[in-house]
């Protein structure tokens, strides 16, 4: 942590007509959530993108611009601007490889890399991939052993208005048309033509290369068709709530629609969208765009039961709290004794330390399995956890290093079964209580459950003190919604 002042996060996100604005939008969402947690934030971008980038990031964010993003030159400029270093460096650009991040050490004390496809070798402390079902096992040989992995659409980084969309579809039904801010393939125009005469709400960015073409098409179809250029997050969230169906791409905007409970007809318009599109369809949140788009849209609009089912599936896939979730995980919480506690995803490098803790008599005393595992058994268990998207394994950390483990296992009804143990040398410091409070804050609207053996007085006291009530032999807790969501 930067001494004597708030923590600093520095972002680099690719942006442009061909690249689109998805990288900047999701980095801006995380930056805003970090600012809400007391951080300072800054962005690096190419000189020609400085003006447009400003619209997607917090007002307090500082912007540094470079003509060419070359690691050596940028690293030197960062050292000059912030000689004390930064607490978090966030990189979101598919063109970067594992040679980029090391050039910023030790200036950056921690790094986070954004990704959507496990197709390149990466370097960093954390990698985030919001594709549903994605686990570290998908990246295993492409990540260093000490790299933690954050996966799944509940970590999709969305701006806060999308976590509180109120569904009030209008009559006659409106169809949202959204193919990203720039839509270089001009899919927007094709959809407008195919759905001629329907009530359309079209969203596009001011830098879209085919904006004039879209304007002409919309002008010919008014008042049924309305065009919204460079619409803000609050207004877009309201627009989502009033639409019945969306037709759009499988990019970052797909998660905004899911968080708003908006059913979609989805198209894969870029290679990195393939997995997302498949997940949207498999979950029931969307149907695949058909050659006869008009027929497909009319069929869905005529089936209210299908629309309701798709809406529920969409919201199950993404709740809109991903940015808040990650920001709070990175920020941490203070214990009653002044320790600063954070959670981070476990990495393969943590396996040996976890094994050392697991075989301690203090740990086994109240474990469901009192016999300590062998190293081979522990290794097999750890590998299964790393490959299971419904099991989350966190290291509990203090400033001086790891102090325990917190695990969440998803139950059939989507509740989390929580288990926690603390390193013997960290007993009695309130670390378990702080870790529970932190995990409750990063998983809002969730039910947590815990199973505690009868004689484990310390754990009974822990869960009662954390607000859990006991029912049918299990402790239960409903996490509250974040105050700033």
CSV table of C-alpha atoms in Angstrom, one decimal:
chain,number,residue,atom,x,y,z
A,1,UNK,CA,0.0,0.0,0.0
A,2,UNK,CA,1.3,3.5,-0.9
A,3,UNK,CA,2.5,5.0,2.4
A,4,UNK,CA,0.7,7.9,3.8
A,5,UNK,CA,-2.0,8.2,1.1
A,6,UNK,CA,-4.7,6.3,-0.6
A,7,UNK,CA,-3.8,3.3,-2.8
A,8,UNK,CA,-3.1,3.9,-6.5
A,9,UNK,CA,-4.3,1.8,-9.4
A,10,UNK,CA,-3.0,2.5,-12.9
A,11,UNK,CA,-4.9,1.2,-16.0
A,12,UNK,CA,-3.9,0.5,-19.6
A,13,UNK,CA,-6.9,-0.4,-21.8
A,14,UNK,CA,-6.9,-0.8,-25.6
A,15,UNK,CA,-9.3,1.5,-27.4
A,16,UNK,CA,-10.1,2.4,-31.0
A,17,UNK,CA,-12.5,2.1,-33.9
A,18,UNK,CA,-11.4,-1.5,-34.7
A,19,UNK,CA,-10.7,-2.5,-31.1
A,20,UNK,CA,-13.9,-1.0,-29.8
A,21,UNK,CA,-14.5,0.4,-26.3
A,22,UNK,CA,-15.2,-2.8,-24.3
A,23,UNK,CA,-11.8,-2.8,-22.7
A,24,UNK,CA,-12.1,0.9,-21.6
A,25,UNK,CA,-15.7,0.4,-20.3
A,26,UNK,CA,-14.9,-2.5,-18.1
A,27,UNK,CA,-11.7,-0.9,-16.8
A,28,UNK,CA,-13.6,2.3,-16.1
A,29,UNK,CA,-16.2,0.3,-14.2
A,30,UNK,CA,-13.5,-1.3,-12.0
A,31,UNK,CA,-11.8,2.1,-11.6
A,32,UNK,CA,-15.1,3.7,-10.4
A,33,UNK,CA,-15.6,0.9,-7.9
A,34,UNK,CA,-12.0,1.3,-6.6
A,35,UNK,CA,-12.6,5.1,-6.2
A,36,UNK,CA,-15.7,4.3,-4.1
A,37,UNK,CA,-13.3,2.2,-1.9
A,38,UNK,CA,-10.9,5.1,-1.4
A,39,UNK,CA,-8.4,4.4,-4.2
A,40,UNK,CA,-6.8,6.9,-6.6
A,41,UNK,CA,-6.8,5.8,-10.3
A,42,UNK,CA,-5.0,6.8,-13.4
A,43,UNK,CA,-5.2,5.7,-17.1
A,44,UNK,CA,-2.7,5.3,-19.8
A,45,UNK,CA,-3.9,5.6,-23.4
A,46,UNK,CA,-2.8,6.4,-26.9
A,47,UNK,CA,-2.7,10.2,-27.5
A,48,UNK,CA,-5.5,10.2,-30.1
A,49,UNK,CA,-7.8,8.4,-27.6
A,50,UNK,CA,-7.4,10.7,-24.7
A,51,UNK,CA,-10.6,12.7,-25.3
A,52,UNK,CA,-12.9,9.8,-25.9
A,53,UNK,CA,-11.5,7.7,-23.0
A,54,UNK,CA,-12.5,10.5,-20.6
A,55,UNK,CA,-16.2,9.7,-21.0
A,56,UNK,CA,-15.8,6.2,-19.6
A,57,UNK,CA,-13.6,6.7,-16.6
A,58,UNK,CA,-14.1,8.4,-13.2
A,59,UNK,CA,-13.9,12.2,-13.1
A,60,UNK,CA,-11.0,12.1,-10.6
A,61,UNK,CA,-8.9,9.8,-12.9
A,62,UNK,CA,-5.7,11.2,-14.2
A,63,UNK,CA,-4.9,10.4,-17.8
A,64,UNK,CA,-1.4,9.9,-19.3
A,65,UNK,CA,-1.1,9.6,-23.1
A,66,UNK,CA,1.6,8.2,-25.3
A,67,UNK,CA,1.9,8.1,-29.1
A,68,UNK,CA,3.3,4.5,-28.9
A,69,UNK,CA,2.7,2.1,-26.0
A,70,UNK,CA,6.3,0.7,-25.7
A,71,UNK,CA,7.0,-1.0,-22.3
A,72,UNK,CA,10.4,0.5,-21.6
A,73,UNK,CA,9.4,4.1,-22.3
A,74,UNK,CA,6.0,3.8,-20.5
A,75,UNK,CA,7.7,2.2,-17.5
A,76,UNK,CA,10.2,5.1,-17.3
A,77,UNK,CA,7.4,7.6,-17.4
A,78,UNK,CA,5.5,5.8,-14.7
A,79,UNK,CA,8.5,5.8,-12.4
A,80,UNK,CA,8.9,9.5,-13.1
A,81,UNK,CA,5.3,10.4,-12.4
A,82,UNK,CA,4.8,8.1,-9.4
A,83,UNK,CA,8.2,7.4,-7.9
A,84,UNK,CA,6.6,5.5,-5.0
A,85,UNK,CA,5.1,3.0,-7.4
A,86,UNK,CA,1.5,1.8,-7.7
A,87,UNK,CA,-0.5,-0.7,-5.7
A,88,UNK,CA,-2.2,-2.2,-8.8
A,89,UNK,CA,-1.4,-2.2,-12.5
A,90,UNK,CA,-4.4,-3.3,-14.7
A,91,UNK,CA,-3.7,-4.3,-18.3
A,92,UNK,CA,-6.5,-4.9,-20.8
A,93,UNK,CA,-5.2,-5.4,-24.4
A,94,UNK,CA,-5.2,-8.6,-26.4
A,95,UNK,CA,-2.0,-7.4,-28.1
A,96,UNK,CA,0.1,-7.7,-24.9
A,97,UNK,CA,2.0,-10.8,-24.0
A,98,UNK,CA,3.9,-12.1,-21.0
A,99,UNK,CA,6.9,-9.8,-21.8
A,100,UNK,CA,4.9,-6.6,-21.0
A,101,UNK,CA,4.0,-7.0,-17.3
A,102,UNK,CA,7.6,-7.8,-16.0
A,103,UNK,CA,8.9,-4.5,-17.3
A,104,UNK,CA,6.8,-2.7,-14.7
A,105,UNK,CA,8.2,-4.6,-11.7
A,106,UNK,CA,8.9,-3.7,-8.9
A,107,UNK,CA,7.2,-0.4,-9.7
A,108,UNK,CA,3.8,-2.2,-9.6
A,109,UNK,CA,3.3,-4.1,-6.4
A,110,UNK,CA,0.5,-6.1,-7.9
A,111,UNK,CA,-0.8,-6.7,-11.4
A,112,UNK,CA,-4.1,-7.7,-13.0
A,113,UNK,CA,-4.6,-8.9,-16.6
A,114,UNK,CA,-8.0,-9.0,-18.3
A,115,UNK,CA,-8.6,-11.8,-20.8
A,116,UNK,CA,-11.5,-13.6,-22.6
A,117,UNK,CA,-9.7,-16.4,-24.4
A,118,UNK,CA,-7.1,-18.8,-23.0
A,119,UNK,CA,-4.9,-18.4,-26.2
A,120,UNK,CA,-1.7,-16.6,-25.0
A,121,UNK,CA,0.9,-16.8,-22.3
A,122,UNK,CA,0.3,-14.2,-19.7
A,123,UNK,CA,2.3,-12.8,-16.8
A,124,UNK,CA,0.7,-11.1,-13.7
A,125,UNK,CA,-0.4,-11.7,-10.2
A,126,UNK,CA,-4.1,-12.1,-11.2
A,127,UNK,CA,-5.9,-12.9,-14.4
A,128,UNK,CA,-9.6,-12.2,-14.8
A,129,UNK,CA,-11.8,-13.9,-17.5
A,130,UNK,CA,-15.5,-13.2,-17.1
A,131,UNK,CA,-16.6,-16.0,-19.4
A,132,UNK,CA,-19.1,-18.3,-17.6
A,133,UNK,CA,-17.6,-21.5,-16.4
A,134,UNK,CA,-14.0,-20.4,-17.0
A,135,UNK,CA,-11.4,-21.8,-14.5
A,136,UNK,CA,-7.7,-21.7,-14.0
A,137,UNK,CA,-7.4,-25.1,-15.5
A,138,UNK,CA,-8.3,-23.6,-18.9
A,139,UNK,CA,-5.2,-21.4,-18.7
A,140,UNK,CA,-3.0,-23.7,-16.6
A,141,UNK,CA,0.1,-23.9,-18.8
A,142,UNK,CA,-0.2,-20.3,-19.9
A,143,UNK,CA,0.0,-18.8,-16.4
A,144,UNK,CA,2.9,-18.7,-13.9
A,145,UNK,CA,2.4,-20.8,-10.8
A,146,UNK,CA,2.0,-17.8,-8.5
A,147,UNK,CA,-0.8,-16.3,-10.6
A,148,UNK,CA,-4.2,-16.2,-9.2
A,149,UNK,CA,-7.3,-16.7,-11.4
A,150,UNK,CA,-10.7,-14.9,-11.2
A,151,UNK,CA,-13.3,-16.4,-13.5
A,152,UNK,CA,-16.9,-16.4,-14.4
A,153,UNK,CA,-19.6,-13.9,-15.4
A,154,UNK,CA,-20.3,-12.8,-11.8
A,155,UNK,CA,-16.9,-11.0,-12.2
A,156,UNK,CA,-18.0,-9.2,-15.4
A,157,UNK,CA,-17.0,-5.6,-14.7
A,158,UNK,CA,-20.1,-3.4,-15.2
A,159,UNK,CA,-20.8,0.2,-14.3
A,160,UNK,CA,-23.0,0.4,-11.1
A,161,UNK,CA,-26.3,1.4,-12.8
A,162,UNK,CA,-26.6,-2.1,-14.4
A,163,UNK,CA,-26.8,-3.7,-10.9
A,164,UNK,CA,-30.1,-1.9,-10.2
A,165,UNK,CA,-32.1,-2.0,-13.5
A,166,UNK,CA,-35.8,-2.1,-13.0
A,167,UNK,CA,-37.7,-4.1,-15.6
A,168,UNK,CA,-40.7,-2.2,-16.9
A,169,UNK,CA,-41.1,-3.3,-20.6
A,170,UNK,CA,-43.1,-0.8,-22.6
A,171,UNK,CA,-46.1,-1.5,-24.9
A,172,UNK,CA,-45.8,-1.9,-27.8
A,173,UNK,CA,-42.6,-3.9,-27.1
A,174,UNK,CA,-39.3,-2.2,-27.9
A,175,UNK,CA,-36.2,-4.0,-29.2
A,176,UNK,CA,-32.7,-2.7,-28.2
A,177,UNK,CA,-30.1,-2.9,-31.0
A,178,UNK,CA,-26.6,-2.9,-29.6
A,179,UNK,CA,-23.5,-4.1,-31.4
A,180,UNK,CA,-20.9,-2.2,-29.4
A,181,UNK,CA,-19.8,1.4,-29.4
A,182,UNK,CA,-18.0,1.3,-32.8
A,183,UNK,CA,-19.6,-1.7,-34.7
A,184,UNK,CA,-17.0,-1.8,-37.4
A,185,UNK,CA,-18.9,-4.5,-39.3
A,186,UNK,CA,-22.0,-2.3,-39.5
A,187,UNK,CA,-24.3,-5.0,-38.1
A,188,UNK,CA,-26.5,-2.3,-36.7
A,189,UNK,CA,-27.6,-1.2,-40.2
A,190,UNK,CA,-28.4,-4.7,-41.2
A,191,UNK,CA,-30.6,-5.2,-38.1
A,192,UNK,CA,-32.4,-1.9,-38.6
A,193,UNK,CA,-33.3,-2.9,-42.2
A,194,UNK,CA,-34.4,-6.4,-41.2
A,195,UNK,CA,-36.6,-5.1,-38.4
A,196,UNK,CA,-38.1,-2.2,-40.4
A,197,UNK,CA,-41.3,-1.0,-38.8
A,198,UNK,CA,-40.7,-2.4,-35.4
A,199,UNK,CA,-40.1,-0.1,-32.3
A,200,UNK,CA,-36.3,0.0,-32.1
A,201,UNK,CA,-33.9,1.7,-29.6
A,202,UNK,CA,-30.5,1.8,-31.3
A,203,UNK,CA,-27.3,2.4,-29.3
A,204,UNK,CA,-24.0,3.4,-31.0
A,205,UNK,CA,-20.9,5.4,-30.2
A,206,UNK,CA,-19.9,8.8,-31.7
A,207,UNK,CA,-16.7,7.3,-33.2
A,208,UNK,CA,-18.6,4.5,-35.0
A,209,UNK,CA,-17.3,4.4,-38.7
A,210,UNK,CA,-20.8,3.8,-40.0
A,211,UNK,CA,-22.7,6.3,-37.8
A,212,UNK,CA,-23.8,8.4,-40.8
A,213,UNK,CA,-25.3,5.3,-42.5
A,214,UNK,CA,-27.2,4.4,-39.4
A,215,UNK,CA,-28.5,8.0,-39.0
A,216,UNK,CA,-29.9,7.8,-42.5
A,217,UNK,CA,-31.7,4.5,-41.8
A,218,UNK,CA,-33.1,5.7,-38.5
A,219,UNK,CA,-34.3,9.0,-40.1
A,220,UNK,CA,-36.3,7.0,-42.6
A,221,UNK,CA,-38.0,4.9,-39.9
A,222,UNK,CA,-38.9,7.5,-37.3
A,223,UNK,CA,-40.7,7.6,-34.9
A,224,UNK,CA,-40.5,3.8,-34.6
A,225,UNK,CA,-36.7,3.8,-34.6
A,226,UNK,CA,-34.7,6.0,-32.2
A,227,UNK,CA,-30.9,6.4,-32.1
A,228,UNK,CA,-28.9,7.1,-29.0
A,229,UNK,CA,-25.3,8.2,-29.5
A,230,UNK,CA,-22.8,8.1,-26.7
A,231,UNK,CA,-25.5,7.3,-24.2
A,232,UNK,CA,-24.4,7.3,-20.5
A,233,UNK,CA,-24.6,4.3,-18.2
A,234,UNK,CA,-27.6,5.6,-16.2
A,235,UNK,CA,-29.6,6.3,-19.3
A,236,UNK,CA,-28.6,3.1,-20.9
A,237,UNK,CA,-29.7,1.1,-17.8
A,238,UNK,CA,-33.1,2.9,-17.9
A,239,UNK,CA,-33.4,2.1,-21.6
A,240,UNK,CA,-32.6,-1.6,-20.9
A,241,UNK,CA,-35.4,-1.7,-18.4
A,242,UNK,CA,-37.9,-0.4,-20.9
A,243,UNK,CA,-37.1,-2.8,-23.7
A,244,UNK,CA,-38.6,-6.3,-24.1
A,245,UNK,CA,-35.8,-7.9,-26.2
A,246,UNK,CA,-32.3,-7.0,-27.4
A,247,UNK,CA,-30.5,-7.9,-30.6
A,248,UNK,CA,-26.7,-7.5,-30.2
A,249,UNK,CA,-23.2,-8.8,-30.1
A,250,UNK,CA,-21.6,-11.2,-27.6
A,251,UNK,CA,-19.2,-8.5,-26.2
A,252,UNK,CA,-19.1,-6.7,-22.9
A,253,UNK,CA,-22.6,-5.2,-23.6
A,254,UNK,CA,-24.0,-8.7,-23.3
A,255,UNK,CA,-23.3,-8.7,-19.6
A,256,UNK,CA,-25.0,-5.3,-19.2
A,257,UNK,CA,-28.1,-6.9,-20.8
A,258,UNK,CA,-27.9,-9.9,-18.5
A,259,UNK,CA,-27.6,-7.8,-15.4
A,260,UNK,CA,-30.7,-5.9,-16.5
A,261,UNK,CA,-32.6,-9.2,-17.1
A,262,UNK,CA,-33.0,-8.4,-20.8
A,263,UNK,CA,-33.5,-11.4,-23.1
A,264,UNK,CA,-31.3,-11.3,-26.3
A,265,UNK,CA,-30.9,-12.5,-29.8
A,266,UNK,CA,-27.2,-12.7,-29.9
A,267,UNK,CA,-24.6,-12.7,-32.7
A,268,UNK,CA,-20.9,-13.6,-32.7
A,269,UNK,CA,-19.2,-10.7,-34.4
A,270,UNK,CA,-15.6,-11.3,-33.2
A,271,UNK,CA,-13.5,-14.4,-32.4
A,272,UNK,CA,-13.3,-13.6,-28.7
A,273,UNK,CA,-17.1,-13.7,-28.4
A,274,UNK,CA,-17.5,-17.3,-29.3
A,275,UNK,CA,-17.4,-18.7,-25.7
A,276,UNK,CA,-19.7,-15.9,-24.4
A,277,UNK,CA,-22.3,-16.5,-27.1
A,278,UNK,CA,-22.3,-20.2,-26.4
A,279,UNK,CA,-22.7,-19.6,-22.7
A,280,UNK,CA,-25.6,-17.1,-23.2
A,281,UNK,CA,-27.4,-19.7,-25.3
A,282,UNK,CA,-26.6,-22.7,-23.1
A,283,UNK,CA,-27.9,-20.8,-20.0
A,284,UNK,CA,-31.2,-19.9,-21.7
A,285,UNK,CA,-30.5,-16.1,-21.5
A,286,UNK,CA,-30.3,-15.7,-25.3
A,287,UNK,CA,-31.0,-17.4,-28.6
A,288,UNK,CA,-28.6,-17.4,-31.6
A,289,UNK,CA,-29.3,-14.9,-34.3
A,290,UNK,CA,-30.9,-16.5,-37.3
A,291,UNK,CA,-30.7,-15.8,-41.0
A,292,UNK,CA,-34.4,-14.7,-40.9
A,293,UNK,CA,-33.9,-12.3,-38.0
A,294,UNK,CA,-37.4,-10.8,-38.3
A,295,UNK,CA,-39.1,-14.1,-38.0
A,296,UNK,CA,-37.0,-15.0,-34.9
A,297,UNK,CA,-37.6,-11.7,-33.2
A,298,UNK,CA,-41.4,-11.9,-33.8
A,299,UNK,CA,-41.5,-15.5,-32.5
A,300,UNK,CA,-39.8,-14.5,-29.2
A,301,UNK,CA,-41.8,-11.4,-28.7
A,302,UNK,CA,-45.0,-13.4,-29.1
A,303,UNK,CA,-44.0,-15.9,-26.3
A,304,UNK,CA,-44.2,-14.1,-22.9
A,305,UNK,CA,-43.4,-17.3,-21.0
A,306,UNK,CA,-40.1,-17.7,-23.0
A,307,UNK,CA,-39.3,-14.0,-22.4
A,308,UNK,CA,-39.8,-14.4,-18.6
A,309,UNK,CA,-37.6,-17.5,-18.6
A,310,UNK,CA,-34.9,-15.8,-20.6
A,311,UNK,CA,-34.9,-12.8,-18.3
A,312,UNK,CA,-34.5,-14.9,-15.1
A,313,UNK,CA,-31.7,-16.9,-16.8
A,314,UNK,CA,-29.9,-13.7,-17.8
A,315,UNK,CA,-29.9,-12.3,-14.2
A,316,UNK,CA,-28.7,-15.6,-12.8
A,317,UNK,CA,-25.7,-15.4,-15.2
A,318,UNK,CA,-24.7,-11.9,-14.1
A,319,UNK,CA,-25.9,-9.8,-11.2
A,320,UNK,CA,-24.0,-6.6,-12.1
A,321,UNK,CA,-21.9,-6.5,-9.0
A,322,UNK,CA,-18.6,-7.7,-10.6
A,323,UNK,CA,-16.7,-4.4,-10.3
A,324,UNK,CA,-17.9,-3.9,-6.7
A,325,UNK,CA,-17.0,-7.5,-5.9
A,326,UNK,CA,-13.4,-7.2,-7.3
A,327,UNK,CA,-12.8,-3.8,-5.8
A,328,UNK,CA,-13.8,-4.9,-2.3
A,329,UNK,CA,-11.7,-8.0,-2.7
A,330,UNK,CA,-8.7,-6.0,-3.6
A,331,UNK,CA,-9.3,-3.3,-1.0
A,332,UNK,CA,-9.8,-5.6,2.0
A,333,UNK,CA,-11.0,-4.9,5.5
A,334,UNK,CA,-9.5,-4.0,8.9
A,335,UNK,CA,-9.7,-6.4,11.9
A,336,UNK,CA,-10.5,-5.3,15.4
A,337,UNK,CA,-6.8,-5.5,16.2
A,338,UNK,CA,-5.8,-3.4,13.2
A,339,UNK,CA,-4.7,-6.1,10.8
A,340,UNK,CA,-5.5,-5.4,7.2
A,341,UNK,CA,-7.1,-8.5,5.6
A,342,UNK,CA,-7.7,-9.2,1.9
A,343,UNK,CA,-8.8,-12.1,-0.1
A,344,UNK,CA,-7.1,-13.4,-3.3
A,345,UNK,CA,-7.7,-16.4,-5.4
A,346,UNK,CA,-5.5,-19.3,-4.5
A,347,UNK,CA,-2.8,-20.3,-7.1
A,348,UNK,CA,-0.8,-23.5,-7.5
A,349,UNK,CA,2.0,-21.9,-5.6
A,350,UNK,CA,-0.2,-21.9,-2.5
A,351,UNK,CA,-0.8,-25.6,-2.5
A,352,UNK,CA,2.2,-26.5,-0.4
A,353,UNK,CA,1.4,-24.0,2.3
A,354,UNK,CA,-2.2,-25.1,2.4
A,355,UNK,CA,-1.1,-28.7,2.9
A,356,UNK,CA,1.2,-27.6,5.8
A,357,UNK,CA,-1.8,-26.0,7.5
A,358,UNK,CA,-4.1,-28.9,6.7
A,359,UNK,CA,-1.9,-31.5,8.5
A,360,UNK,CA,-1.6,-29.4,11.7
A,361,UNK,CA,-3.4,-31.1,14.6
A,362,UNK,CA,-5.2,-27.8,15.4
A,363,UNK,CA,-6.7,-27.8,11.9
A,364,UNK,CA,-7.7,-31.5,11.9
A,365,UNK,CA,-9.3,-31.4,15.4
A,366,UNK,CA,-12.6,-30.1,14.2
A,367,UNK,CA,-12.4,-31.0,10.5
A,368,UNK,CA,-15.2,-33.2,8.9
A,369,UNK,CA,-12.3,-35.6,8.0
A,370,UNK,CA,-10.2,-35.8,11.1
A,371,UNK,CA,-7.4,-37.8,9.3
A,372,UNK,CA,-4.9,-35.6,7.6
A,373,UNK,CA,-4.6,-36.0,3.8
A,374,UNK,CA,-1.4,-37.3,2.2
A,375,UNK,CA,0.5,-35.0,-0.1
A,376,UNK,CA,-0.9,-37.0,-3.1
A,377,UNK,CA,-4.5,-36.7,-1.8
A,378,UNK,CA,-4.1,-33.0,-1.2
A,379,UNK,CA,-2.7,-32.5,-4.7
A,380,UNK,CA,-5.7,-34.3,-6.3
A,381,UNK,CA,-8.1,-32.3,-4.2
A,382,UNK,CA,-6.4,-29.0,-5.0
A,383,UNK,CA,-6.5,-29.8,-8.8
A,384,UNK,CA,-10.2,-30.5,-8.6
A,385,UNK,CA,-10.9,-27.2,-6.9
A,386,UNK,CA,-8.9,-25.3,-9.5
A,387,UNK,CA,-11.0,-26.9,-12.3
A,388,UNK,CA,-14.4,-26.4,-10.7
A,389,UNK,CA,-16.2,-23.2,-11.5
A,390,UNK,CA,-18.6,-23.8,-8.6
A,391,UNK,CA,-15.8,-23.9,-6.0
A,392,UNK,CA,-14.0,-20.7,-5.0
A,393,UNK,CA,-10.8,-21.0,-3.1
A,394,UNK,CA,-9.4,-17.8,-1.5
A,395,UNK,CA,-6.2,-17.1,0.5
A,396,UNK,CA,-6.8,-14.9,3.4
A,397,UNK,CA,-3.9,-12.4,3.6
A,398,UNK,CA,-2.5,-9.9,6.0
A,399,UNK,CA,0.3,-7.4,5.1
A,400,UNK,CA,2.9,-9.9,6.1
A,401,UNK,CA,1.5,-12.8,4.1
A,402,UNK,CA,-1.1,-15.6,3.9
A,403,UNK,CA,-3.0,-16.3,7.2
A,404,UNK,CA,-5.7,-18.7,6.2
A,405,UNK,CA,-8.0,-20.2,3.6
A,406,UNK,CA,-11.7,-19.5,2.9
A,407,UNK,CA,-13.6,-21.8,0.5
A,408,UNK,CA,-17.0,-21.3,-1.1
A,409,UNK,CA,-18.9,-24.3,-2.7
A,410,UNK,CA,-22.1,-23.5,-4.6
A,411,UNK,CA,-25.1,-25.6,-3.6
A,412,UNK,CA,-27.8,-26.7,-6.0
A,413,UNK,CA,-30.0,-23.7,-5.0
A,414,UNK,CA,-27.1,-21.3,-5.6
A,415,UNK,CA,-26.3,-20.7,-1.9
A,416,UNK,CA,-22.7,-20.8,-0.9
A,417,UNK,CA,-21.4,-23.4,1.6
A,418,UNK,CA,-18.5,-21.6,3.4
A,419,UNK,CA,-15.6,-23.2,5.2
A,420,UNK,CA,-12.7,-21.4,6.7
A,421,UNK,CA,-9.5,-22.2,8.6
A,422,UNK,CA,-6.8,-19.9,9.9
A,423,UNK,CA,-3.0,-20.6,10.2
A,424,UNK,CA,-2.1,-21.6,13.7
A,425,UNK,CA,0.2,-18.7,14.1
A,426,UNK,CA,-2.6,-16.3,13.3
A,427,UNK,CA,-5.2,-17.5,15.9
A,428,UNK,CA,-6.9,-15.0,18.1
A,429,UNK,CA,-6.5,-11.9,15.9
A,430,UNK,CA,-10.1,-11.7,14.5
A,431,UNK,CA,-8.9,-12.7,11.0
A,432,UNK,CA,-11.7,-15.2,10.4
A,433,UNK,CA,-14.4,-12.7,11.4
A,434,UNK,CA,-12.9,-10.1,9.0
A,435,UNK,CA,-12.6,-12.6,6.2
A,436,UNK,CA,-16.3,-13.6,6.6
A,437,UNK,CA,-17.4,-9.9,6.6
A,438,UNK,CA,-15.4,-9.3,3.5
A,439,UNK,CA,-16.8,-12.3,1.6
A,440,UNK,CA,-20.3,-11.2,2.6
A,441,UNK,CA,-19.6,-7.8,1.1
A,442,UNK,CA,-18.3,-9.2,-2.2
A,443,UNK,CA,-21.1,-11.6,-2.7
A,444,UNK,CA,-24.3,-9.5,-2.1
A,445,UNK,CA,-27.8,-11.0,-2.4
A,446,UNK,CA,-26.3,-14.4,-1.6
A,447,UNK,CA,-27.2,-16.9,1.1
A,448,UNK,CA,-24.2,-18.4,2.9
A,449,UNK,CA,-24.3,-21.6,4.9
A,450,UNK,CA,-21.9,-23.3,7.2
A,451,UNK,CA,-21.7,-26.7,8.9
A,452,UNK,CA,-19.9,-26.8,12.3
A,453,UNK,CA,-19.2,-29.8,14.4
A,454,UNK,CA,-20.8,-29.9,17.8
A,455,UNK,CA,-17.7,-29.4,19.9
A,456,UNK,CA,-16.1,-26.6,17.9
A,457,UNK,CA,-17.0,-23.8,20.2
A,458,UNK,CA,-14.7,-21.3,18.5
A,459,UNK,CA,-16.4,-21.8,15.1
A,460,UNK,CA,-19.9,-21.6,16.6
A,461,UNK,CA,-18.9,-18.3,18.2
A,462,UNK,CA,-17.5,-17.1,14.9
A,463,UNK,CA,-20.6,-17.7,12.8
A,464,UNK,CA,-23.0,-16.4,15.5
A,465,UNK,CA,-20.9,-13.3,15.8
A,466,UNK,CA,-21.0,-12.9,12.0
A,467,UNK,CA,-24.8,-12.8,12.1
A,468,UNK,CA,-25.6,-16.4,11.1
A,469,UNK,CA,-28.7,-18.1,12.4
A,470,UNK,CA,-29.0,-21.8,12.8
A,471,UNK,CA,-31.7,-23.8,11.0
A,472,UNK,CA,-31.9,-27.6,10.3
A,473,UNK,CA,-28.4,-28.1,11.6
A,474,UNK,CA,-26.7,-25.4,9.4
A,475,UNK,CA,-25.7,-21.9,10.0
A,476,UNK,CA,-27.3,-19.5,7.5
A,477,UNK,CA,-26.7,-15.9,6.5
A,478,UNK,CA,-28.2,-13.6,3.8
A,479,UNK,CA,-25.7,-11.1,2.5
A,480,UNK,CA,-27.0,-7.5,2.1
A,481,UNK,CA,-26.9,-5.5,-1.1
A,482,UNK,CA,-24.0,-3.1,-1.2
A,483,UNK,CA,-25.0,0.4,-0.1
A,484,UNK,CA,-23.4,2.0,-3.2
A,485,UNK,CA,-24.8,-0.5,-5.7
